[in-house]
PDB file of C-alpha atoms in Angstrom:
ATOM      1  CA  UNK A 152      -0.159   0.027  -0.013  1.00  0.00           C
ATOM      2  CA  UNK A 153       1.401   3.488  -1.062  1.00  0.00           C
ATOM      3  CA  UNK A 154       0.154   5.136   2.262  1.00  0.00           C
ATOM      4  CA  UNK A 155       2.977   7.347   2.800  1.00  0.00           C
ATOM      5  CA  UNK A 156       4.201  11.052   2.323  1.00  0.00           C
ATOM      6  CA  UNK A 157       7.484  12.557   0.937  1.00  0.00           C
ATOM      7  CA  UNK A 158       8.036  15.821   2.666  1.00  0.00           C
ATOM      8  CA  UNK A 159      10.918  18.435   3.066  1.00  0.00           C
ATOM      9  CA  UNK A 160      11.753  21.909   4.089  1.00  0.00           C
ATOM     10  CA  UNK A 161      11.406  25.118   1.965  1.00  0.00           C
ATOM     11  CA  UNK A 162      15.078  25.566   1.323  1.00  0.00           C
ATOM     12  CA  UNK A 163      14.300  22.826  -1.561  1.00  0.00           C
ATOM     13  CA  UNK A 164      13.602  25.944  -3.492  1.00  0.00           C
ATOM     14  CA  UNK A 165      10.839  24.674  -5.717  1.00  0.00           C
ATOM     15  CA  UNK A 166       7.922  26.713  -6.615  1.00  0.00           C
ATOM     16  CA  UNK A 167       4.897  26.719  -4.785  1.00  0.00           C
ATOM     17  CA  UNK A 168       2.827  25.346  -7.681  1.00  0.00           C
ATOM     18  CA  UNK A 169       5.277  22.449  -7.803  1.00  0.00           C
ATOM     19  CA  UNK A 170       4.331  21.683  -4.266  1.00  0.00           C
ATOM     20  CA  UNK A 171       0.606  22.156  -4.884  1.00  0.00           C
ATOM     21  CA  UNK A 172       0.474  19.796  -7.926  1.00  0.00           C
ATOM     22  CA  UNK A 173       2.290  16.990  -6.103  1.00  0.00           C
ATOM     23  CA  UNK A 174       0.821  17.406  -2.823  1.00  0.00           C
ATOM     24  CA  UNK A 175       4.065  17.483  -1.073  1.00  0.00           C
ATOM     25  CA  UNK A 176       3.952  19.360   2.323  1.00  0.00           C
ATOM     26  CA  UNK A 177       7.137  21.534   3.433  1.00  0.00           C
ATOM     27  CA  UNK A 178       8.125  22.904   6.594  1.00  0.00           C
ATOM     28  CA  UNK A 179       9.532  26.788   6.344  1.00  0.00           C
ATOM     29  CA  UNK A 180      12.769  27.844   7.836  1.00  0.00           C
ATOM     30  CA  UNK A 181      12.570  31.480   8.803  1.00  0.00           C
ATOM     31  CA  UNK A 182      14.760  34.591   8.496  1.00  0.00           C
ATOM     32  CA  UNK A 183      14.865  38.068  10.053  1.00  0.00           C
ATOM     33  CA  UNK A 184      14.956  41.165   8.154  1.00  0.00           C
ATOM     34  CA  UNK A 185      14.943  44.597   9.669  1.00  0.00           C
ATOM     35  CA  UNK A 186      14.119  43.233  12.893  1.00  0.00           C
ATOM     36  CA  UNK A 187      10.886  41.205  11.830  1.00  0.00           C
ATOM     37  CA  UNK A 188      10.814  37.501  11.319  1.00  0.00           C
ATOM     38  CA  UNK A 189       9.293  35.933   8.248  1.00  0.00           C
ATOM     39  CA  UNK A 190       8.746  32.429   7.130  1.00  0.00           C
ATOM     40  CA  UNK A 191      10.771  31.193   4.287  1.00  0.00           C
ATOM     41  CA  UNK A 192       7.388  30.578   2.152  1.00  0.00           C
ATOM     42  CA  UNK A 193       8.626  30.642  -1.477  1.00  0.00           C
ATOM     43  CA  UNK A 194       8.044  34.217  -1.822  1.00  0.00           C
ATOM     44  CA  UNK A 195       4.634  34.640  -0.620  1.00  0.00           C
ATOM     45  CA  UNK A 196       5.272  36.810   2.459  1.00  0.00           C
ATOM     46  CA  UNK A 197       8.113  38.784   0.807  1.00  0.00           C
ATOM     47  CA  UNK A 198       7.960  38.479  -3.014  1.00  0.00           C
ATOM     48  CA  UNK A 199      11.450  37.520  -4.329  1.00  0.00           C
ATOM     49  CA  UNK A 200      12.185  40.813  -6.116  1.00  0.00           C
ATOM     50  CA  UNK A 201      11.273  42.691  -3.101  1.00  0.00           C
ATOM     51  CA  UNK A 202      13.292  40.407  -0.749  1.00  0.00           C
ATOM     52  CA  UNK A 203      16.616  40.893  -3.073  1.00  0.00           C
ATOM     53  CA  UNK A 204      15.977  44.768  -3.438  1.00  0.00           C
ATOM     54  CA  UNK A 205      15.855  44.831   0.431  1.00  0.00           C
ATOM     55  CA  UNK A 206      19.324  43.192   0.443  1.00  0.00           C
ATOM     56  CA  UNK A 207      20.613  45.577  -2.073  1.00  0.00           C
ATOM     57  CA  UNK A 208      19.445  48.325  -0.618  1.00  0.00           C
ATOM     58  CA  UNK A 209      21.647  47.472   2.870  1.00  0.00           C
ATOM     59  CA  UNK A 210      19.473  45.112   4.752  1.00  0.00           C
ATOM     60  CA  UNK A 211      21.281  42.193   6.188  1.00  0.00           C
ATOM     61  CA  UNK A 212      18.996  39.370   6.838  1.00  0.00           C
ATOM     62  CA  UNK A 213      19.760  36.362   9.470  1.00  0.00           C
ATOM     63  CA  UNK A 214      18.314  33.187   9.527  1.00  0.00           C
ATOM     64  CA  UNK A 215      17.014  30.363  11.621  1.00  0.00           C
ATOM     65  CA  UNK A 216      16.808  26.572  11.073  1.00  0.00           C
ATOM     66  CA  UNK A 217      13.526  24.481  11.880  1.00  0.00           C
ATOM     67  CA  UNK A 218      13.554  23.531  15.692  1.00  0.00           C
ATOM     68  CA  UNK A 219      12.447  20.242  17.177  1.00  0.00           C
ATOM     69  CA  UNK A 220       8.939  21.796  17.936  1.00  0.00           C
ATOM     70  CA  UNK A 221       8.409  22.999  14.506  1.00  0.00           C
ATOM     71  CA  UNK A 222       9.370  19.683  13.053  1.00  0.00           C
ATOM     72  CA  UNK A 223       6.852  17.717  15.613  1.00  0.00           C
ATOM     73  CA  UNK A 224       4.082  20.154  14.675  1.00  0.00           C
ATOM     74  CA  UNK A 225       4.736  19.581  10.948  1.00  0.00           C
ATOM     75  CA  UNK A 226       4.922  15.947  11.300  1.00  0.00           C
ATOM     76  CA  UNK A 227       1.979  15.206  13.652  1.00  0.00           C
ATOM     77  CA  UNK A 228      -1.086  16.054  11.371  1.00  0.00           C
ATOM     78  CA  UNK A 229       0.342  13.703   8.966  1.00  0.00           C
ATOM     79  CA  UNK A 230       0.884  10.757  11.586  1.00  0.00           C
ATOM     80  CA  UNK A 231      -2.492  11.554  12.735  1.00  0.00           C
ATOM     81  CA  UNK A 232      -3.902  11.031   9.065  1.00  0.00           C
ATOM     82  CA  UNK A 233      -2.485   7.420   9.012  1.00  0.00           C
ATOM     83  CA  UNK A 234       0.520   8.352   7.000  1.00  0.00           C
ATOM     84  CA  UNK A 235       3.987   7.237   7.281  1.00  0.00           C
ATOM     85  CA  UNK A 236       6.666  10.003   6.439  1.00  0.00           C
ATOM     86  CA  UNK A 237       9.848  10.026   4.514  1.00  0.00           C
ATOM     87  CA  UNK A 238      11.560  13.499   5.075  1.00  0.00           C
ATOM     88  CA  UNK A 239      14.529  14.948   3.286  1.00  0.00           C
ATOM     89  CA  UNK A 240      16.502  17.521   4.983  1.00  0.00           C
ATOM     90  CA  UNK A 241      18.624  20.789   4.156  1.00  0.00           C
ATOM     91  CA  UNK A 242      22.310  19.439   3.945  1.00  0.00           C
ATOM     92  CA  UNK A 243      23.779  18.781   7.380  1.00  0.00           C
ATOM     93  CA  UNK A 244      26.911  20.469   5.878  1.00  0.00           C
ATOM     94  CA  UNK A 245      24.934  23.905   5.849  1.00  0.00           C
ATOM     95  CA  UNK A 246      22.338  23.386   8.505  1.00  0.00           C
ATOM     96  CA  UNK A 247      21.841  21.259  11.850  1.00  0.00           C
ATOM     97  CA  UNK A 248      17.993  21.341  10.930  1.00  0.00           C
ATOM     98  CA  UNK A 249      18.531  17.313  10.361  1.00  0.00           C
ATOM     99  CA  UNK A 250      19.534  16.742  13.914  1.00  0.00           C
ATOM    100  CA  UNK A 251      16.125  18.707  14.946  1.00  0.00           C
ATOM    101  CA  UNK A 252      14.212  16.477  12.367  1.00  0.00           C
ATOM    102  CA  UNK A 253      15.558  13.389  13.930  1.00  0.00           C
ATOM    103  CA  UNK A 254      14.769  14.487  17.460  1.00  0.00           C
ATOM    104  CA  UNK A 255      11.248  15.060  16.500  1.00  0.00           C
ATOM    105  CA  UNK A 256      11.034  11.834  15.003  1.00  0.00           C
ATOM    106  CA  UNK A 257      12.162   9.962  18.002  1.00  0.00           C
ATOM    107  CA  UNK A 258       9.916  11.745  20.038  1.00  0.00           C
ATOM    108  CA  UNK A 259       7.236  11.126  17.622  1.00  0.00           C
ATOM    109  CA  UNK A 260       7.579   7.310  17.123  1.00  0.00           C
ATOM    110  CA  UNK A 261       6.819   6.884  20.678  1.00  0.00           C
ATOM    111  CA  UNK A 262       3.515   8.759  20.598  1.00  0.00           C
ATOM    112  CA  UNK A 263       2.605   6.944  17.089  1.00  0.00           C
ATOM    113  CA  UNK A 264       4.291   3.028  17.384  1.00  0.00           C
ATOM    114  CA  UNK A 265       2.462   1.996  14.306  1.00  0.00           C
ATOM    115  CA  UNK A 266       3.830   4.615  11.890  1.00  0.00           C
ATOM    116  CA  UNK A 267       7.081   5.128  10.352  1.00  0.00           C
ATOM    117  CA  UNK A 268       9.294   7.922  10.008  1.00  0.00           C
ATOM    118  CA  UNK A 269      12.376   8.136   8.325  1.00  0.00           C
ATOM    119  CA  UNK A 270      14.614  11.398   8.143  1.00  0.00           C
ATOM    120  CA  UNK A 271      17.223  11.717   5.365  1.00  0.00           C
ATOM    121  CA  UNK A 272      19.999  13.998   5.276  1.00  0.00           C
ATOM    122  CA  UNK A 273      20.031  15.116   1.220  1.00  0.00           C
ATOM    123  CA  UNK A 274      23.429  16.446   1.599  1.00  0.00           C
ATOM    124  CA  UNK A 275      21.928  18.745  -0.801  1.00  0.00           C
ATOM    125  CA  UNK A 276      20.826  22.551  -1.035  1.00  0.00           C
ATOM    126  CA  UNK A 277      18.161  24.678  -3.135  1.00  0.00           C
ATOM    127  CA  UNK A 278      16.851  23.485  -6.161  1.00  0.00           C
ATOM    128  CA  UNK A 279      19.698  20.450  -6.124  1.00  0.00           C
ATOM    129  CA  UNK A 280      17.867  19.375  -2.859  1.00  0.00           C
ATOM    130  CA  UNK A 281      14.673  20.148  -4.787  1.00  0.00           C
ATOM    131  CA  UNK A 282      15.690  18.008  -7.762  1.00  0.00           C
ATOM    132  CA  UNK A 283      16.273  15.062  -5.316  1.00  0.00           C
ATOM    133  CA  UNK A 284      12.822  15.229  -4.019  1.00  0.00           C
ATOM    134  CA  UNK A 285      11.216  15.827  -7.304  1.00  0.00           C
ATOM    135  CA  UNK A 286      12.945  12.533  -8.368  1.00  0.00           C
ATOM    136  CA  UNK A 287      11.810  10.652  -5.321  1.00  0.00           C
ATOM    137  CA  UNK A 288       8.080  12.085  -5.768  1.00  0.00           C
ATOM    138  CA  UNK A 289       8.240  10.930  -9.184  1.00  0.00           C
ATOM    139  CA  UNK A 290       8.853   7.298  -8.358  1.00  0.00           C
ATOM    140  CA  UNK A 291       6.394   7.573  -5.082  1.00  0.00           C
ATOM    141  CA  UNK A 292       3.857   8.848  -7.811  1.00  0.00           C
ATOM    142  CA  UNK A 293       4.694   5.684 -10.016  1.00  0.00           C
ATOM    143  CA  UNK A 294       4.056   3.422  -7.589  1.00  0.00           C
ATOM    144  CA  UNK A 295       7.167   2.752  -5.767  1.00  0.00           C
ATOM    145  CA  UNK A 296       7.195   1.676  -2.145  1.00  0.00           C
ATOM    146  CA  UNK A 297       8.262   3.496   0.810  1.00  0.00           C
ATOM    147  CA  UNK A 298      11.527   0.960   0.922  1.00  0.00           C
ATOM    148  CA  UNK A 299      11.945   1.412  -2.838  1.00  0.00           C
ATOM    149  CA  UNK A 300      12.111   5.356  -2.579  1.00  0.00           C
ATOM    150  CA  UNK A 301      14.459   5.333   0.404  1.00  0.00           C
ATOM    151  CA  UNK A 302      16.862   3.031  -1.323  1.00  0.00           C
ATOM    152  CA  UNK A 303      17.082   4.943  -4.214  1.00  0.00           C
ATOM    153  CA  UNK A 304      17.521   8.197  -2.559  1.00  0.00           C
ATOM    154  CA  UNK A 305      20.429   6.544  -0.754  1.00  0.00           C
ATOM    155  CA  UNK A 306      21.928   5.288  -3.955  1.00  0.00           C
ATOM    156  CA  UNK A 307      21.723   8.678  -5.642  1.00  0.00           C
ATOM    157  CA  UNK A 308      22.366  11.326  -3.079  1.00  0.00           C
ATOM    158  CA  UNK A 309      25.928  11.720  -4.007  1.00  0.00           C
ATOM    159  CA  UNK A 310      25.248  11.867  -7.693  1.00  0.00           C
ATOM    160  CA  UNK A 311      23.219  15.306  -7.347  1.00  0.00           C
ATOM    161  CA  UNK A 312      25.808  17.999  -8.886  1.00  0.00           C
ATOM    162  CA  UNK A 313      25.648  21.394  -7.352  1.00  0.00           C
ATOM    163  CA  UNK A 314      27.442  24.304  -9.277  1.00  0.00           C
ATOM    164  CA  UNK A 315      27.076  27.796  -8.072  1.00  0.00           C
ATOM    165  CA  UNK A 316      28.487  31.136  -9.340  1.00  0.00           C
ATOM    166  CA  UNK A 317      27.993  34.913  -7.961  1.00  0.00           C
ATOM    167  CA  UNK A 318      28.376  37.948  -9.803  1.00  0.00           C
ATOM    168  CA  UNK A 319      27.734  40.366  -6.677  1.00  0.00           C
ATOM    169  CA  UNK A 320      30.128  39.445  -3.836  1.00  0.00           C
ATOM    170  CA  UNK A 321      28.483  42.147  -1.536  1.00  0.00           C
ATOM    171  CA  UNK A 322      26.704  39.631   0.717  1.00  0.00           C
ATOM    172  CA  UNK A 323      29.794  37.459   0.896  1.00  0.00           C
ATOM    173  CA  UNK A 324      31.899  40.547   2.254  1.00  0.00           C
ATOM    174  CA  UNK A 325      29.058  41.548   4.601  1.00  0.00           C
ATOM    175  CA  UNK A 326      28.726  38.218   5.962  1.00  0.00           C
ATOM    176  CA  UNK A 327      32.450  37.689   6.470  1.00  0.00           C
ATOM    177  CA  UNK A 328      32.558  34.579   4.083  1.00  0.00           C
ATOM    178  CA  UNK A 329      34.929  36.596   1.936  1.00  0.00           C
ATOM    179  CA  UNK A 330      37.125  39.226   3.429  1.00  0.00           C
ATOM    180  CA  UNK A 331      36.591  43.229   2.599  1.00  0.00           C
ATOM    181  CA  UNK A 332      40.161  43.193   0.764  1.00  0.00           C
ATOM    182  CA  UNK A 333      39.561  40.159  -1.612  1.00  0.00           C
ATOM    183  CA  UNK A 334      36.155  40.787  -2.076  1.00  0.00           C
ATOM    184  CA  UNK A 335      36.538  44.468  -3.121  1.00  0.00           C
ATOM    185  CA  UNK A 336      39.671  43.607  -5.593  1.00  0.00           C
ATOM    186  CA  UNK A 337      37.463  40.565  -6.784  1.00  0.00           C
ATOM    187  CA  UNK A 338      34.727  42.787  -7.667  1.00  0.00           C
ATOM    188  CA  UNK A 339      36.962  45.320  -9.433  1.00  0.00           C
ATOM    189  CA  UNK A 340      38.360  42.715 -11.439  1.00  0.00           C
ATOM    190  CA  UNK A 341      34.930  41.032 -12.133  1.00  0.00           C
ATOM    191  CA  UNK A 342      35.857  37.793 -10.710  1.00  0.00           C
ATOM    192  CA  UNK A 343      33.056  35.267 -10.183  1.00  0.00           C
ATOM    193  CA  UNK A 344      33.641  32.537  -7.980  1.00  0.00           C
ATOM    194  CA  UNK A 345      32.498  29.432  -9.255  1.00  0.00           C
ATOM    195  CA  UNK A 346      31.611  27.015  -6.438  1.00  0.00           C
ATOM    196  CA  UNK A 347      30.063  23.175  -5.930  1.00  0.00           C
ATOM    197  CA  UNK A 348      28.772  21.266  -2.902  1.00  0.00           C
ATOM    198  CA  UNK A 349      31.010  18.502  -2.020  1.00  0.00           C
ATOM    199  CA  UNK A 350      30.395  14.928  -0.574  1.00  0.00           C
ATOM    200  CA  UNK A 351      29.774  15.960   2.648  1.00  0.00           C
ATOM    201  CA  UNK A 352      27.131  18.447   1.738  1.00  0.00           C
ATOM    202  CA  UNK A 353      29.624  21.588   2.105  1.00  0.00           C
ATOM    203  CA  UNK A 354      29.900  24.745  -0.220  1.00  0.00           C
ATOM    204  CA  UNK A 355      33.381  24.560  -1.620  1.00  0.00           C
ATOM    205  CA  UNK A 356      34.963  27.463  -3.668  1.00  0.00           C
ATOM    206  CA  UNK A 357      36.594  25.825  -6.824  1.00  0.00           C
ATOM    207  CA  UNK A 358      37.522  28.546  -9.248  1.00  0.00           C
ATOM    208  CA  UNK A 359      37.892  32.412  -9.678  1.00  0.00           C
ATOM    209  CA  UNK A 360      36.758  33.377 -12.978  1.00  0.00           C
ATOM    210  CA  UNK A 361      36.976  36.644 -14.582  1.00  0.00           C
ATOM    211  CA  UNK A 362      33.777  38.014 -16.355  1.00  0.00           C
ATOM    212  CA  UNK A 363      30.389  36.693 -16.120  1.00  0.00           C
ATOM    213  CA  UNK A 364      30.475  35.662 -19.776  1.00  0.00           C
ATOM    214  CA  UNK A 365      33.325  33.269 -19.162  1.00  0.00           C
ATOM    215  CA  UNK A 366      31.733  31.733 -15.739  1.00  0.00           C
ATOM    216  CA  UNK A 367      28.582  31.093 -17.621  1.00  0.00           C
ATOM    217  CA  UNK A 368      30.310  29.125 -20.066  1.00  0.00           C
ATOM    218  CA  UNK A 369      32.576  26.976 -17.296  1.00  0.00           C
ATOM    219  CA  UNK A 370      29.488  26.318 -15.209  1.00  0.00           C
ATOM    220  CA  UNK A 371      28.126  24.362 -18.238  1.00  0.00           C
ATOM    221  CA  UNK A 372      31.287  22.824 -18.942  1.00  0.00           C
ATOM    222  CA  UNK A 373      31.299  21.470 -15.728  1.00  0.00           C
ATOM    223  CA  UNK A 374      28.203  19.705 -16.311  1.00  0.00           C
ATOM    224  CA  UNK A 375      29.912  18.312 -19.772  1.00  0.00           C
ATOM    225  CA  UNK A 376      32.469  16.786 -17.479  1.00  0.00           C
ATOM    226  CA  UNK A 377      30.462  15.244 -14.896  1.00  0.00           C
ATOM    227  CA  UNK A 378      26.860  14.687 -16.488  1.00  0.00           C
ATOM    228  CA  UNK A 379      25.494  11.140 -16.360  1.00  0.00           C
ATOM    229  CA  UNK A 380      26.106   9.713 -19.759  1.00  0.00           C
ATOM    230  CA  UNK A 381      27.492  12.729 -21.037  1.00  0.00           C
ATOM    231  CA  UNK A 382      25.785  14.412 -23.821  1.00  0.00           C
ATOM    232  CA  UNK A 383      23.074  12.148 -23.927  1.00  0.00           C
ATOM    233  CA  UNK A 384      22.052  12.877 -20.564  1.00  0.00           C
ATOM    234  CA  UNK A 385      18.396  12.011 -20.112  1.00  0.00           C
ATOM    235  CA  UNK A 386      17.643  13.571 -16.704  1.00  0.00           C
ATOM    236  CA  UNK A 387      16.048  16.446 -15.482  1.00  0.00           C
ATOM    237  CA  UNK A 388      17.939  19.944 -14.942  1.00  0.00           C
ATOM    238  CA  UNK A 389      17.177  22.594 -12.607  1.00  0.00           C
ATOM    239  CA  UNK A 390      18.682  26.031 -12.086  1.00  0.00           C
ATOM    240  CA  UNK A 391      17.734  28.393  -9.142  1.00  0.00           C
ATOM    241  CA  UNK A 392      18.885  32.295  -8.881  1.00  0.00           C
ATOM    242  CA  UNK A 393      18.412  35.152  -6.814  1.00  0.00           C
ATOM    243  CA  UNK A 394      17.052  38.100  -9.120  1.00  0.00           C
ATOM    244  CA  UNK A 395      19.300  37.535 -11.888  1.00  0.00           C
ATOM    245  CA  UNK A 396      17.102  35.578 -14.402  1.00  0.00           C
ATOM    246  CA  UNK A 397      18.573  36.581 -17.477  1.00  0.00           C
ATOM    247  CA  UNK A 398      22.025  35.120 -16.304  1.00  0.00           C
ATOM    248  CA  UNK A 399      19.904  31.891 -15.451  1.00  0.00           C
ATOM    249  CA  UNK A 400      18.367  31.876 -18.759  1.00  0.00           C
ATOM    250  CA  UNK A 401      21.788  32.224 -20.642  1.00  0.00           C
ATOM    251  CA  UNK A 402      22.985  29.102 -18.864  1.00  0.00           C
ATOM    252  CA  UNK A 403      19.571  27.408 -19.451  1.00  0.00           C
ATOM    253  CA  UNK A 404      19.796  27.924 -23.095  1.00  0.00           C
ATOM    254  CA  UNK A 405      23.579  26.553 -23.159  1.00  0.00           C
ATOM    255  CA  UNK A 406      22.435  23.483 -21.337  1.00  0.00           C
ATOM    256  CA  UNK A 407      19.474  22.910 -23.367  1.00  0.00           C
ATOM    257  CA  UNK A 408      21.663  23.147 -26.712  1.00  0.00           C
ATOM    258  CA  UNK A 409      24.174  20.934 -25.704  1.00  0.00           C
ATOM    259  CA  UNK A 410      22.344  18.233 -24.074  1.00  0.00           C
ATOM    260  CA  UNK A 411      19.192  17.578 -26.113  1.00  0.00           C
ATOM    261  CA  UNK A 412      18.059  14.462 -24.718  1.00  0.00           C
ATOM    262  CA  UNK A 413      17.464  16.045 -21.347  1.00  0.00           C
ATOM    263  CA  UNK A 414      14.063  15.317 -19.574  1.00  0.00           C
ATOM    264  CA  UNK A 415      12.217  18.500 -20.705  1.00  0.00           C
ATOM    265  CA  UNK A 416      13.339  21.806 -20.254  1.00  0.00           C
ATOM    266  CA  UNK A 417      15.394  23.393 -18.110  1.00  0.00           C
ATOM    267  CA  UNK A 418      13.447  24.707 -14.563  1.00  0.00           C
ATOM    268  CA  UNK A 419      14.343  27.911 -13.469  1.00  0.00           C
ATOM    269  CA  UNK A 420      13.492  28.434  -9.783  1.00  0.00           C
ATOM    270  CA  UNK A 421      14.269  31.469  -7.538  1.00  0.00           C
ATOM    271  CA  UNK A 422      16.411  31.037  -4.655  1.00  0.00           C
ATOM    272  CA  UNK A 423      14.600  31.288  -1.432  1.00  0.00           C
ATOM    273  CA  UNK A 424      14.680  33.551   1.639  1.00  0.00           C
ATOM    274  CA  UNK A 425      16.893  31.587   3.764  1.00  0.00           C
ATOM    275  CA  UNK A 426      19.538  30.440   1.140  1.00  0.00           C
ATOM    276  CA  UNK A 427      19.472  34.072  -0.311  1.00  0.00           C
ATOM    277  CA  UNK A 428      19.962  35.693   2.809  1.00  0.00           C
ATOM    278  CA  UNK A 429      23.567  34.259   2.354  1.00  0.00           C
ATOM    279  CA  UNK A 430      24.016  34.598  -1.322  1.00  0.00           C
ATOM    280  CA  UNK A 431      22.415  37.706  -1.985  1.00  0.00           C
ATOM    281  CA  UNK A 432      21.438  38.697  -5.387  1.00  0.00           C
ATOM    282  CA  UNK A 433      23.407  37.946  -8.411  1.00  0.00           C
ATOM    283  CA  UNK A 434      23.750  33.956  -7.727  1.00  0.00           C
ATOM    284  CA  UNK A 435      23.025  31.368 -10.272  1.00  0.00           C
ATOM    285  CA  UNK A 436      23.077  27.446  -9.403  1.00  0.00           C
ATOM    286  CA  UNK A 437      22.682  24.616 -11.798  1.00  0.00           C
ATOM    287  CA  UNK A 438      21.818  20.963 -10.631  1.00  0.00           C
ATOM    288  CA  UNK A 439      21.779  17.808 -12.543  1.00  0.00           C
ATOM    289  CA  UNK A 440      22.800  14.048 -11.809  1.00  0.00           C
ATOM    290  CA  UNK A 441      26.299  13.086 -12.774  1.00  0.00           C
ATOM    291  CA  UNK A 442      29.195  10.714 -11.353  1.00  0.00           C
ATOM    292  CA  UNK A 443      29.786  10.423  -7.772  1.00  0.00           C
ATOM    293  CA  UNK A 444      30.774  13.214  -5.744  1.00  0.00           C
ATOM    294  CA  UNK A 445      33.801  11.789  -4.109  1.00  0.00           C
ATOM    295  CA  UNK A 446      35.493  14.792  -3.045  1.00  0.00           C
TER     296      UNK A 446
END
């Protein structure tokens, strides 16, 4: 019997329409901006364009992960409805939310001994996390059992590739992730850092590339190097962006030209408030299935 739910967090950065269509519940992280707390609710409370404009105007948001009580409140109605839960969390290399989810699940197993709750560390972020969720949901919708989907996730977690670049280092400087001196020199020289997520789910700088045109070419080149089946790649491709749709579209156009067998067109999403609080505007991220992440 296919009586279980796949759930995730808002940091999967998929559009609300996708969650509505596939009946996937998500729990919201939170961010604070200008002294007010907001749910990371896919741009409903603060539209994405307004959010990134606030950052451009000097706002410095802070973020908070989902705590144990919030997870319990999120899971309980599903369990009361007789559903088992397979929940994927944001990468433990970025957030400690997986630990809160596991503590909540442990407590709820005592209250609902006939129900099953599994917490999976996605080792993924933004729409890379979303890509893993979407593939898992497709298998569930096609009749796969709880254990079949769970096993597929574990077999494929390390095959989700994340490549990011940023054309605006302002938020990295403000947040202390780049020193002021390095950041200002980088911006003066039009350096766009290219990063990826490693096998531990941590964001790692890989290359410093001058000019946006070259980094757009290089991010697609990384897909050429790593995509499953090379140019015959037939999986989904997701892109997320923070208020720089034209740059995301330029990446998508190159991907669609080079990988004609991919599953549909590239889905371009917005980076949500929590992850966007750290990247600021000007970030583009490319996600696909490829060879195993080993470093």
